[in-house]
Amino acid sequence: MNVLVTGGTGYIGSLTSVQLLGAGLRPVLLDNLCNSKAAVLERIERVAGVRPRFIDGDIRDRALLDRVLREEGIDSVIHFAGLKAVGESVEMPLAYYDNNVNGTLVLLQALREARVRTLVFSSSATVYGDAQVMPLREDAPTSATNPYGRSKLMVEQILADLAASDPSWSLTALRYFNPVGAHPSGLMGEDPQGIPNNLMPYIAQVAVGRREKLRVFGNDYPTPDGTGVRDYIHVLDLADGHLAALRHGHGRPGLHVFNLGTGQGHSVLEMLQAFGRACGKTLAHEIASRRPGDVASCWADPAHAESTLGWRARRSLDEMCADTWRWQSMNPEGYPG
Ligand code: NAD
Ligand code: UFG
């Protein structure tokens, strides 16, 4: 099976491509490299033993998509490509709607023409907005507080309308909780450009000496230790969730929505301690004010994915930290180039 992987050189796309190769599928990676490096291809080859086909291009380039779908004999798509920084989305909403919403529309139009009808989309737990009831089930109300979140909600709505309009489509939205971790080889992991927005890469850079200390955004939340609680999931568990969703989606029309999380919440301070255990250091931190837009707690009810896809997250918090530390210490500056 030939699987088009948009955003395939990015963090989650590259590790999902490794798992696809391991399962005997043929990923075809399409990425414009706006937030990733081509050097990851060599790492995929080292880890998986095969260098995947890579196309340097943009999902908004319809002529390119038409050619790739035809020439590569694409059967299905995993659609990771998009912009993902919440703060940046507030400053540059048009760039976010263009990449995330318009880019998805161009892709869906090309798929319709090419009669490719199976797609798995990277959605996010951000679509639950400022939910009060935990754990989050897929039928919880959705809302958005920023353009990034709205772009994910808009795409989910487009997918729902498309599935309702034509029963030949099988469309799956995977709502990721907080993906962290790296390949256990230490060869592949998250490589944020500039100052990391997210907790785990920031802690990893403190551990490796690139940053002085973690700023903990608020310790007055209604959580056990006052710091924010999230559902961190190992990126390889997340990648395996895509394989399960792809297999489930084939031949099953409609829109399918699944949470991909562990069902367990951990606080910022718990994460700092767990990472300290993995790297054998005490990591400096200070308490700072809350980050605007953050929710106190967010964790999944993963039961629907388990009962329907036969998938559940298996890797522990200690593995998430150990694998991130191996990647960060072996590649202090991320991928070369
Ligand atoms: P990433 O930035 O590492 O990967 C996204 C890739 O898409 C990058 O390689 C980038 O160069 C590429 N890209 C962006 N716009 C493109 C375009 N127009 N055409 C072609 N390529 C383009 O991010 P990631 O963490 O791997 O996230 C993948 C997907 O998962 C994104 O859609 C993101 O919104 C979603 N998601 C991520 C998280 C997270 O915490 N990492 C959480 C929820 C959802
Ligand atoms: N945090 C800090 N200091 C930091 C960074 C983060 O204390 O330097 C705290 C945050 O306040 C929060 C927790 O660590 O309590 C996790 O923050 P992240 O930025 O790592 O993750 P978020 O849950 O805020 O958001 C992430 C993605 C979003 C996505 C969401 C749900 O960034 O794009 O998960 O999938 F929508």
Short mmCIF file of C-alpha atoms and ligand atoms in Angstrom, two decimals:
data_model
loop_
_atom_site.label_atom_id
_atom_site.label_comp_id
_atom_site.label_asym_id
_atom_site.label_seq_id
_atom_site.Cartn_x
_atom_site.Cartn_y
_atom_site.Cartn_z
CA MET A 1 0.00 0.00 0.00
CA ASN A 2 1.33 3.45 -0.97
CA VAL A 3 0.57 6.04 1.70
CA LEU A 4 1.03 9.74 1.02
CA VAL A 5 2.39 11.29 4.22
CA THR A 6 2.02 15.07 4.09
CA GLY A 7 4.30 16.79 6.59
CA GLY A 8 6.34 13.59 6.43
CA THR A 9 9.68 15.09 7.48
CA GLY A 10 8.16 16.69 10.61
CA TYR A 11 8.29 15.30 14.13
CA ILE A 12 5.25 13.02 14.10
CA GLY A 13 5.25 12.40 10.33
CA SER A 14 8.83 11.13 10.26
CA LEU A 15 8.31 8.71 13.15
CA THR A 16 5.01 7.52 11.71
CA SER A 17 6.84 6.88 8.43
CA VAL A 18 9.29 4.63 10.32
CA GLN A 19 6.37 2.63 11.74
CA LEU A 20 4.71 2.42 8.29
CA LEU A 21 7.92 1.03 6.81
CA GLY A 22 8.17 -1.44 9.69
CA ALA A 23 4.65 -2.65 8.87
CA GLY A 24 5.57 -3.21 5.22
CA LEU A 25 3.75 -0.17 3.82
CA ARG A 26 5.31 2.35 1.43
CA PRO A 27 5.17 5.92 2.71
CA VAL A 28 5.64 8.73 0.17
CA LEU A 29 6.68 11.85 2.08
CA LEU A 30 5.60 15.30 0.90
CA ASP A 31 6.86 18.32 2.84
CA ASN A 32 7.83 21.90 2.04
CA LEU A 33 10.45 21.82 4.84
CA CYS A 34 9.11 25.02 6.43
CA ASN A 35 9.47 23.41 9.88
CA SER A 36 11.71 20.39 9.31
CA LYS A 37 14.96 19.34 7.65
CA ALA A 38 15.70 16.92 4.82
CA ALA A 39 18.42 15.42 7.05
CA VAL A 40 15.69 13.38 8.74
CA LEU A 41 15.49 11.19 5.60
CA GLU A 42 18.92 9.74 6.25
CA ARG A 43 17.87 9.00 9.85
CA ILE A 44 14.72 7.23 8.68
CA GLU A 45 16.93 5.13 6.43
CA ARG A 46 19.24 4.24 9.32
CA VAL A 47 16.36 3.32 11.60
CA ALA A 48 14.05 1.57 9.12
CA GLY A 49 16.61 0.28 6.61
CA VAL A 50 14.87 1.98 3.67
CA ARG A 51 15.13 5.54 2.40
CA PRO A 52 11.57 6.67 1.76
CA ARG A 53 10.53 8.51 -1.37
CA PHE A 54 10.51 12.24 -0.61
CA ILE A 55 8.93 15.10 -2.54
CA ASP A 56 9.94 18.64 -1.60
CA GLY A 57 6.68 20.49 -2.16
CA ASP A 58 3.62 22.22 -0.78
CA ILE A 59 0.15 20.75 -0.18
CA ARG A 60 -1.31 23.92 -1.70
CA ASP A 61 0.33 23.08 -5.06
CA ARG A 62 -2.54 21.32 -6.84
CA ALA A 63 -0.58 20.42 -9.97
CA LEU A 64 2.11 18.78 -7.85
CA LEU A 65 -0.48 16.82 -5.85
CA ASP A 66 -2.18 15.57 -9.01
CA ARG A 67 1.15 14.33 -10.32
CA VAL A 68 2.21 12.66 -7.06
CA LEU A 69 -1.13 10.91 -6.57
CA ARG A 70 -0.97 9.52 -10.11
CA GLU A 71 2.71 8.67 -10.41
CA GLU A 72 3.13 7.14 -6.95
CA GLY A 73 -0.09 5.11 -7.10
CA ILE A 74 -1.29 6.52 -3.78
CA ASP A 75 -3.98 4.47 -1.99
CA SER A 76 -4.43 6.53 1.18
CA VAL A 77 -3.19 9.63 2.93
CA ILE A 78 -2.01 10.59 6.41
CA HIS A 79 -2.24 14.36 6.56
CA PHE A 80 0.19 15.91 9.06
CA ALA A 81 1.23 19.02 7.13
CA GLY A 82 0.33 22.26 8.84
CA LEU A 83 1.49 25.01 11.12
CA LYS A 84 1.12 24.33 14.85
CA ALA A 85 2.29 27.18 17.09
CA VAL A 86 -0.63 28.65 19.03
CA GLY A 87 1.00 32.05 19.75
CA GLU A 88 2.14 32.48 16.15
CA SER A 89 -1.39 31.67 14.95
CA VAL A 90 -2.71 34.66 16.89
CA GLU A 91 -0.15 36.92 15.18
CA MET A 92 -0.47 35.40 11.69
CA PRO A 93 -4.02 34.04 11.36
CA LEU A 94 -4.05 34.21 7.56
CA ALA A 95 -0.93 32.04 7.30
CA TYR A 96 -2.60 29.47 9.58
CA TYR A 97 -5.91 29.41 7.70
CA ASP A 98 -4.06 29.26 4.39
CA ASN A 99 -1.77 26.35 5.37
CA ASN A 100 -4.13 24.38 7.57
CA VAL A 101 -7.57 24.99 6.05
CA ASN A 102 -6.89 25.98 2.45
CA GLY A 103 -4.04 23.43 2.25
CA THR A 104 -6.43 20.68 3.36
CA LEU A 105 -9.07 21.82 0.84
CA VAL A 106 -6.58 21.66 -2.02
CA LEU A 107 -5.51 18.20 -0.87
CA LEU A 108 -9.12 16.93 -0.61
CA GLN A 109 -9.95 18.28 -4.08
CA ALA A 110 -6.93 16.49 -5.53
CA LEU A 111 -7.92 13.27 -3.73
CA ARG A 112 -11.45 13.49 -5.10
CA GLU A 113 -10.13 13.82 -8.66
CA ALA A 114 -7.68 10.95 -8.16
CA ARG A 115 -10.35 8.77 -6.47
CA VAL A 116 -8.27 8.33 -3.33
CA ARG A 117 -10.88 8.07 -0.59
CA THR A 118 -9.06 7.19 2.65
CA LEU A 119 -7.51 9.94 4.75
CA VAL A 120 -6.30 10.21 8.35
CA PHE A 121 -6.02 13.75 9.67
CA SER A 122 -3.91 15.19 12.53
CA SER A 123 -6.39 16.92 14.78
CA SER A 124 -5.73 17.98 18.34
CA ALA A 125 -7.14 17.93 21.84
CA THR A 126 -7.17 21.70 21.44
CA VAL A 127 -10.60 21.25 19.79
CA TYR A 128 -12.06 20.58 23.27
CA GLY A 129 -11.35 24.23 24.18
CA ASP A 130 -11.57 25.06 27.87
CA ALA A 131 -13.39 21.88 28.88
CA GLN A 132 -14.21 21.37 32.56
CA VAL A 133 -15.02 17.66 32.69
CA MET A 134 -12.14 15.17 32.55
CA PRO A 135 -11.40 12.73 31.04
CA LEU A 136 -12.39 13.99 27.61
CA ARG A 137 -14.55 11.74 25.47
CA GLU A 138 -14.93 12.27 21.73
CA ASP A 139 -18.52 13.44 22.21
CA ALA A 140 -17.50 16.31 24.53
CA PRO A 141 -18.40 19.78 23.22
CA THR A 142 -15.80 21.38 20.96
CA SER A 143 -14.65 25.00 20.77
CA ALA A 144 -11.53 27.00 20.00
CA THR A 145 -9.76 29.91 21.62
CA ASN A 146 -7.18 30.75 18.93
CA PRO A 147 -6.75 30.56 15.13
CA TYR A 148 -4.69 27.33 15.33
CA GLY A 149 -7.43 25.55 17.25
CA ARG A 150 -10.10 27.02 14.98
CA SER A 151 -8.23 25.76 11.92
CA LYS A 152 -8.34 22.21 13.34
CA LEU A 153 -12.05 22.52 14.13
CA MET A 154 -12.78 23.91 10.67
CA VAL A 155 -11.01 20.98 9.03
CA GLU A 156 -12.93 18.50 11.20
CA GLN A 157 -16.17 20.19 10.07
CA ILE A 158 -15.10 20.07 6.42
CA LEU A 159 -14.36 16.35 6.81
CA ALA A 160 -17.78 15.76 8.40
CA ASP A 161 -19.55 17.56 5.54
CA LEU A 162 -17.54 15.68 2.93
CA ALA A 163 -18.25 12.29 4.53
CA ALA A 164 -21.96 13.16 4.70
CA SER A 165 -22.02 14.21 1.05
CA ASP A 166 -20.52 11.05 -0.42
CA PRO A 167 -20.38 7.62 1.24
CA SER A 168 -17.25 6.60 -0.65
CA TRP A 169 -15.04 8.66 1.67
CA SER A 170 -13.42 7.20 4.77
CA LEU A 171 -12.10 10.09 6.83
CA THR A 172 -10.53 9.84 10.28
CA ALA A 173 -9.69 12.70 12.65
CA LEU A 174 -7.19 11.75 15.34
CA ARG A 175 -7.23 14.13 18.30
CA TYR A 176 -3.71 14.03 19.71
CA PHE A 177 -3.10 14.89 23.31
CA ASN A 178 0.55 15.86 24.08
CA PRO A 179 3.00 13.95 21.87
CA VAL A 180 6.49 13.65 23.39
CA GLY A 181 9.43 11.26 23.24
CA ALA A 182 11.74 10.10 20.49
CA HIS A 183 12.87 6.97 18.69
CA PRO A 184 14.66 4.70 21.22
CA SER A 185 17.74 4.64 18.94
CA GLY A 186 18.31 8.33 19.75
CA LEU A 187 18.45 9.03 16.00
CA MET A 188 15.07 10.72 15.58
CA GLY A 189 13.10 13.13 17.71
CA GLU A 190 11.56 16.56 18.02
CA ASP A 191 13.70 19.39 16.65
CA PRO A 192 11.95 22.71 17.33
CA GLN A 193 13.35 25.81 15.66
CA GLY A 194 14.18 28.65 18.07
CA ILE A 195 12.93 28.72 21.65
CA PRO A 196 10.66 25.70 22.23
CA ASN A 197 7.01 26.52 22.94
CA ASN A 198 6.29 23.13 24.42
CA LEU A 199 7.23 21.70 27.78
CA MET A 200 9.17 18.54 26.95
CA PRO A 201 11.56 20.03 24.37
CA TYR A 202 12.16 22.97 26.69
CA ILE A 203 13.03 20.68 29.61
CA ALA A 204 15.30 18.63 27.31
CA GLN A 205 17.19 21.79 26.32
CA VAL A 206 17.63 22.74 29.98
CA ALA A 207 19.00 19.24 30.63
CA VAL A 208 21.51 19.49 27.78
CA GLY A 209 22.63 22.99 28.84
CA ARG A 210 21.10 25.01 25.99
CA ARG A 211 18.68 26.82 28.37
CA GLU A 212 19.24 27.93 31.93
CA LYS A 213 15.99 26.93 33.62
CA LEU A 214 12.40 26.00 32.99
CA ARG A 215 9.78 28.65 33.61
CA VAL A 216 6.75 26.91 35.09
CA PHE A 217 3.71 28.77 33.78
CA GLY A 218 1.56 29.05 36.90
CA ASN A 219 1.39 27.08 40.16
CA ASP A 220 -2.05 28.26 41.21
CA TYR A 221 -4.21 26.03 39.02
CA PRO A 222 -6.85 23.81 40.62
CA THR A 223 -4.62 20.72 40.24
CA PRO A 224 -2.88 18.59 42.92
CA ASP A 225 0.37 20.60 42.87
CA GLY A 226 -1.01 23.78 41.26
CA THR A 227 0.78 23.30 37.90
CA GLY A 228 -0.90 22.40 34.60
CA VAL A 229 -1.82 18.76 33.98
CA ARG A 230 -1.62 17.14 30.53
CA ASP A 231 -1.86 13.72 28.91
CA TYR A 232 1.64 13.08 27.50
CA ILE A 233 1.82 10.28 24.95
CA HIS A 234 4.92 8.67 23.45
CA VAL A 235 5.23 9.65 19.79
CA LEU A 236 5.70 5.99 18.76
CA ASP A 237 2.43 5.04 20.45
CA LEU A 238 0.85 7.92 18.55
CA ALA A 239 2.46 6.68 15.31
CA ASP A 240 1.06 3.18 15.93
CA GLY A 241 -2.35 4.78 16.44
CA HIS A 242 -2.13 6.07 12.85
CA LEU A 243 -1.48 2.57 11.52
CA ALA A 244 -4.46 1.26 13.45
CA ALA A 245 -6.63 4.13 12.18
CA LEU A 246 -5.52 3.57 8.59
CA ARG A 247 -6.33 -0.14 8.76
CA HIS A 248 -9.68 0.57 10.37
CA GLY A 249 -10.50 3.31 7.85
CA HIS A 250 -10.05 1.16 4.74
CA GLY A 251 -13.44 0.29 3.38
CA ARG A 252 -15.30 1.94 6.28
CA PRO A 253 -17.08 5.02 5.00
CA GLY A 254 -17.86 8.03 7.14
CA LEU A 255 -16.05 10.31 9.55
CA HIS A 256 -14.29 8.53 12.41
CA VAL A 257 -13.02 10.53 15.40
CA PHE A 258 -10.61 9.16 18.01
CA ASN A 259 -8.69 10.54 20.95
CA LEU A 260 -5.06 9.43 21.00
CA GLY A 261 -3.89 9.77 24.58
CA THR A 262 -2.93 7.57 27.52
CA GLY A 263 -5.79 8.54 29.82
CA GLN A 264 -3.30 9.67 32.49
CA GLY A 265 -2.51 13.25 33.43
CA HIS A 266 0.85 14.52 34.69
CA SER A 267 1.71 17.94 36.09
CA VAL A 268 4.55 20.19 34.95
CA LEU A 269 6.47 19.46 38.16
CA GLU A 270 5.97 15.71 37.74
CA MET A 271 7.37 15.98 34.22
CA LEU A 272 10.38 17.91 35.47
CA GLN A 273 11.06 15.24 38.10
CA ALA A 274 10.61 12.37 35.65
CA PHE A 275 13.03 14.00 33.21
CA GLY A 276 15.50 14.59 36.04
CA ARG A 277 15.42 10.84 36.77
CA ALA A 278 16.09 10.07 33.10
CA CYS A 279 19.07 12.40 32.75
CA GLY A 280 20.41 12.03 36.31
CA LYS A 281 20.36 15.78 37.04
CA THR A 282 18.31 18.18 39.09
CA LEU A 283 16.82 20.60 36.57
CA ALA A 284 16.51 24.27 37.50
CA HIS A 285 13.10 25.92 37.38
CA GLU A 286 11.28 29.02 38.52
CA ILE A 287 7.61 29.73 38.92
CA ALA A 288 6.33 32.28 36.38
CA SER A 289 2.86 33.65 35.69
CA ARG A 290 0.24 31.65 33.83
CA ARG A 291 0.55 31.50 30.04
CA PRO A 292 -2.50 33.15 28.41
CA GLY A 293 -4.90 30.62 26.92
CA ASP A 294 -3.65 27.61 28.94
CA VAL A 295 -6.19 25.29 30.52
CA ALA A 296 -5.60 23.80 33.99
CA SER A 297 -6.02 20.16 33.00
CA CYS A 298 -6.50 18.12 29.86
CA TRP A 299 -6.52 14.36 29.58
CA ALA A 300 -8.18 11.80 27.35
CA ASP A 301 -10.64 9.02 27.72
CA PRO A 302 -8.93 6.65 25.25
CA ALA A 303 -11.60 3.91 25.50
CA HIS A 304 -13.10 4.51 22.04
CA ALA A 305 -9.73 4.02 20.31
CA GLU A 306 -9.09 0.87 22.33
CA SER A 307 -12.47 -0.74 21.69
CA THR A 308 -12.72 0.26 18.01
CA LEU A 309 -9.13 0.30 16.77
CA GLY A 310 -7.67 -2.23 19.20
CA TRP A 311 -5.02 0.37 19.98
CA ARG A 312 -3.80 1.75 23.27
CA ALA A 313 -0.72 3.63 24.40
CA ARG A 314 1.84 1.24 25.94
CA ARG A 315 4.98 3.26 26.61
CA SER A 316 5.54 4.70 30.11
CA LEU A 317 6.38 8.21 31.23
CA ASP A 318 9.90 7.03 32.08
CA GLU A 319 10.33 5.73 28.50
CA MET A 320 9.09 9.07 27.12
CA CYS A 321 11.75 10.89 29.17
CA ALA A 322 14.56 8.37 28.60
CA ASP A 323 14.01 8.38 24.83
CA THR A 324 13.82 12.19 24.68
CA TRP A 325 17.02 12.44 26.72
CA ARG A 326 18.85 9.95 24.45
CA TRP A 327 17.81 11.95 21.36
CA GLN A 328 18.68 15.34 22.94
CA SER A 329 22.05 14.25 24.34
CA MET A 330 23.09 12.52 21.08
CA ASN A 331 21.88 15.52 18.99
CA PRO A 332 22.18 18.62 21.19
CA GLU A 333 21.47 20.93 18.24
CA GLY A 334 18.83 18.67 16.65
CA TYR A 335 19.18 17.38 13.09
CA PRO A 336 22.18 18.60 11.09
CA GLY A 337 21.74 21.17 8.31
P1 NAD B 1 5.96 19.55 12.59
O1 NAD B 1 6.00 21.01 12.38
O2 NAD B 1 7.20 18.87 13.08
O3 NAD B 1 5.50 18.81 11.24
C1 NAD B 1 4.63 19.42 10.31
C2 NAD B 1 5.32 19.36 8.95
O4 NAD B 1 4.46 19.93 7.97
C3 NAD B 1 6.63 20.12 8.92
O5 NAD B 1 7.66 19.25 8.47
C4 NAD B 1 6.38 21.26 7.93
O6 NAD B 1 7.54 21.58 7.19
C5 NAD B 1 5.27 20.68 7.07
N1 NAD B 1 4.38 21.66 6.43
C6 NAD B 1 3.75 22.72 6.99
N2 NAD B 1 3.00 23.37 6.08
C7 NAD B 1 3.16 22.69 4.91
C8 NAD B 1 2.64 22.85 3.60
N3 NAD B 1 1.82 23.86 3.30
N4 NAD B 1 2.99 21.96 2.65
C9 NAD B 1 3.85 20.95 2.92
N5 NAD B 1 4.37 20.75 4.13
C10 NAD B 1 4.03 21.60 5.12
O7 NAD B 1 4.73 19.22 13.57
P2 NAD B 1 4.30 17.88 14.27
O8 NAD B 1 4.44 18.05 15.73
O9 NAD B 1 4.90 16.71 13.59
O10 NAD B 1 2.73 17.93 13.98
C11 NAD B 1 2.14 17.26 12.89
C12 NAD B 1 0.65 17.56 12.86
O11 NAD B 1 0.08 17.18 14.11
C13 NAD B 1 0.31 19.03 12.67
O12 NAD B 1 -0.82 19.13 11.83
C14 NAD B 1 -0.03 19.50 14.06
O13 NAD B 1 -0.93 20.58 14.05
C15 NAD B 1 -0.66 18.25 14.66
N6 NAD B 1 -0.58 18.21 16.12
C16 NAD B 1 0.63 18.28 16.74
C17 NAD B 1 0.71 18.29 18.14
C18 NAD B 1 2.02 18.41 18.85
O14 NAD B 1 2.03 18.72 20.04
N7 NAD B 1 3.17 18.15 18.21
C19 NAD B 1 -0.47 18.19 18.90
C20 NAD B 1 -1.69 18.08 18.23
C21 NAD B 1 -1.73 18.09 16.84
N1 UFG B 2 4.67 24.78 30.26
C1 UFG B 2 5.49 25.42 31.19
N2 UFG B 2 6.66 25.99 30.74
C2 UFG B 2 7.03 25.93 29.42
C3 UFG B 2 6.18 25.28 28.49
C4 UFG B 2 4.99 24.72 28.96
O1 UFG B 2 5.18 25.48 32.38
O2 UFG B 2 8.09 26.48 29.07
C5 UFG B 2 3.43 24.14 30.77
C6 UFG B 2 2.16 24.71 30.16
O3 UFG B 2 1.72 25.83 30.89
C7 UFG B 2 1.22 23.50 30.26
C8 UFG B 2 2.15 22.29 30.07
O4 UFG B 2 3.45 22.78 30.38
O5 UFG B 2 0.65 23.43 31.54
C9 UFG B 2 2.15 21.74 28.65
O6 UFG B 2 2.40 22.80 27.73
P1 UFG B 2 2.75 22.52 26.19
O7 UFG B 2 2.99 23.83 25.53
O8 UFG B 2 3.80 21.48 26.08
O9 UFG B 2 1.42 21.82 25.63
P2 UFG B 2 -0.09 22.36 25.56
O10 UFG B 2 -0.93 21.38 26.26
O11 UFG B 2 -0.19 23.76 25.97
O12 UFG B 2 -0.37 22.35 24.00
C10 UFG B 2 -0.03 21.24 23.16
C11 UFG B 2 0.25 21.75 21.76
C12 UFG B 2 -1.00 22.30 21.16
C13 UFG B 2 -2.06 21.26 21.19
C14 UFG B 2 -2.28 20.76 22.60
C15 UFG B 2 -3.26 19.65 22.64
O13 UFG B 2 1.22 22.79 21.79
O14 UFG B 2 -0.76 22.62 19.82
O15 UFG B 2 -1.04 20.30 23.14
O16 UFG B 2 -2.89 18.68 21.72
F1 UFG B 2 -3.21 21.80 20.75
#
